mmCIF file of C-alpha atoms in Angstrom:
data_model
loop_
_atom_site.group_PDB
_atom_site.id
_atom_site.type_symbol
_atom_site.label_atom_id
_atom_site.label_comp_id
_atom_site.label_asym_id
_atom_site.label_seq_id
_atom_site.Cartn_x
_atom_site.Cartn_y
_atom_site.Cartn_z
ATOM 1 C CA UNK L 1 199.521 190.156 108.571
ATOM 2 C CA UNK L 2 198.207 189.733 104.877
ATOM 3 C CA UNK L 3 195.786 187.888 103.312
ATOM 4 C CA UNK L 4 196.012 187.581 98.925
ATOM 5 C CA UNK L 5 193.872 185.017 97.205
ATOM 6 C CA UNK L 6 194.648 183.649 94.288
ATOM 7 C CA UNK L 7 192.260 181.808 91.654
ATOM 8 C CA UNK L 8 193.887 178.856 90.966
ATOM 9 C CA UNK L 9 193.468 175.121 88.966
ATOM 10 C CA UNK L 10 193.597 172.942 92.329
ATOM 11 C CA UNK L 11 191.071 170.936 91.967
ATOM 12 C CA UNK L 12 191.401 168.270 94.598
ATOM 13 C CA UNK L 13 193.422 166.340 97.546
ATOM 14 C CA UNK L 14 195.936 165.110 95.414
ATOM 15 C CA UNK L 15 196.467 168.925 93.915
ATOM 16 C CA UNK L 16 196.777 170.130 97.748
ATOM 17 C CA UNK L 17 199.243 167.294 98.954
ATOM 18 C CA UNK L 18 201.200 167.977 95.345
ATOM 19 C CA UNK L 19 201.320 172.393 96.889
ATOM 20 C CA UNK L 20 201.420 171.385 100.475
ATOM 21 C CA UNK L 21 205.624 171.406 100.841
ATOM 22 C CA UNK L 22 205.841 174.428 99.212
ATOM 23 C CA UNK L 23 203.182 176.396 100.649
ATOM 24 C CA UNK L 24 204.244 174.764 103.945
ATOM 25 C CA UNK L 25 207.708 175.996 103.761
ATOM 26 C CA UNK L 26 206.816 179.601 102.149
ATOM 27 C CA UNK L 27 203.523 180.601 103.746
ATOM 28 C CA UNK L 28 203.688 178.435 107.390
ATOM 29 C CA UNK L 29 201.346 175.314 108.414
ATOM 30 C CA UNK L 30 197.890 175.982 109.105
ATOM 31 C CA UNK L 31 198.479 179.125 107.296
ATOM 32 C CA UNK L 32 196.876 178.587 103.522
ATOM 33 C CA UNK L 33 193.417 176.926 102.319
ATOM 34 C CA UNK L 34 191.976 176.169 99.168
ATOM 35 C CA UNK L 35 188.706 176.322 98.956
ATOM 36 C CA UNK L 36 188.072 173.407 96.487
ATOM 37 C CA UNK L 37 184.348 173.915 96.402
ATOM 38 C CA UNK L 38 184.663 177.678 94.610
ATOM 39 C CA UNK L 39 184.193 177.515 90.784
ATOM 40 C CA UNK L 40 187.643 179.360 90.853
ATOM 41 C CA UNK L 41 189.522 177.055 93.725
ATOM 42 C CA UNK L 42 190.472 180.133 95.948
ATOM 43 C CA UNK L 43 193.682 179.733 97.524
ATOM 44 C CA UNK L 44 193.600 181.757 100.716
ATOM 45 C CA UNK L 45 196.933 182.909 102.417
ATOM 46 C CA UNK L 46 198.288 184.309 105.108
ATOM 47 C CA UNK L 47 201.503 186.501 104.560
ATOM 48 C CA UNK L 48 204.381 186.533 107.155
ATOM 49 C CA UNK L 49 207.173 185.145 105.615
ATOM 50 C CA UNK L 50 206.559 185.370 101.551
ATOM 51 C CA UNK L 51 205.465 187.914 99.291
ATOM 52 C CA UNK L 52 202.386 187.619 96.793
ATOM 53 C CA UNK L 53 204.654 186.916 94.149
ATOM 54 C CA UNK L 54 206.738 184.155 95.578
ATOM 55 C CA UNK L 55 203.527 182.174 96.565
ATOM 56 C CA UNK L 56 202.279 182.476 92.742
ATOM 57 C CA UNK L 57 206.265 181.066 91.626
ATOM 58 C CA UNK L 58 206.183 178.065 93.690
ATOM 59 C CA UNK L 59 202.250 177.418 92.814
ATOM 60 C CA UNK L 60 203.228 177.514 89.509
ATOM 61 C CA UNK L 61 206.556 175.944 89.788
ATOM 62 C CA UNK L 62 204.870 172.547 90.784
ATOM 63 C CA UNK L 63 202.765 172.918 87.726
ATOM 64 C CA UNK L 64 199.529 174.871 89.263
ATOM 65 C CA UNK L 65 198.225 178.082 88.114
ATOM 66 C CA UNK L 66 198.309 180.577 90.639
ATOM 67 C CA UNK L 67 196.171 184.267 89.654
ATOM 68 C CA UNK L 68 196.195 186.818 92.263
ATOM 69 C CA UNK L 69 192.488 188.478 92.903
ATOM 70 C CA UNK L 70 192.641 191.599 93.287
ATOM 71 C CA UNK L 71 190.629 193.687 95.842
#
């Protein structure tokens, strides 16, 4: 299993529950964080299902930016 990051503008609890049915449904439950107190709001997910690029679509397709860091 995968883990990608991506630098995003999530920026609190209301930004997470607005992601939440999309990441649910594309990464899996329990499977994604954001890490709200990072200057860059790391999203942190775990890959079974979706691909990098699908993540960053739906992110962005709820009106979040979604900016993979790359290793």
């Amino acid at each position: 299993m995968e883990t990608v990051q991506f630098k995003t503008n999530i920026k609190c609890s209301g930004c997470i529950a607005a992601v939440s049915p999309v990441l649910n449904e594309l990464a899996g439950e329990g499977k994604w964080e954001v890490d709200l107190l990072s200057p860059d709001k790391v999203l942190t997910v775990k890959l079974e299902k979706a691909s990098e690029e699908e993540i960053q679509k739906a992110i962005e397709g709820v009106g979040y930016k979604a900016e993979e860091i790359t290793r």
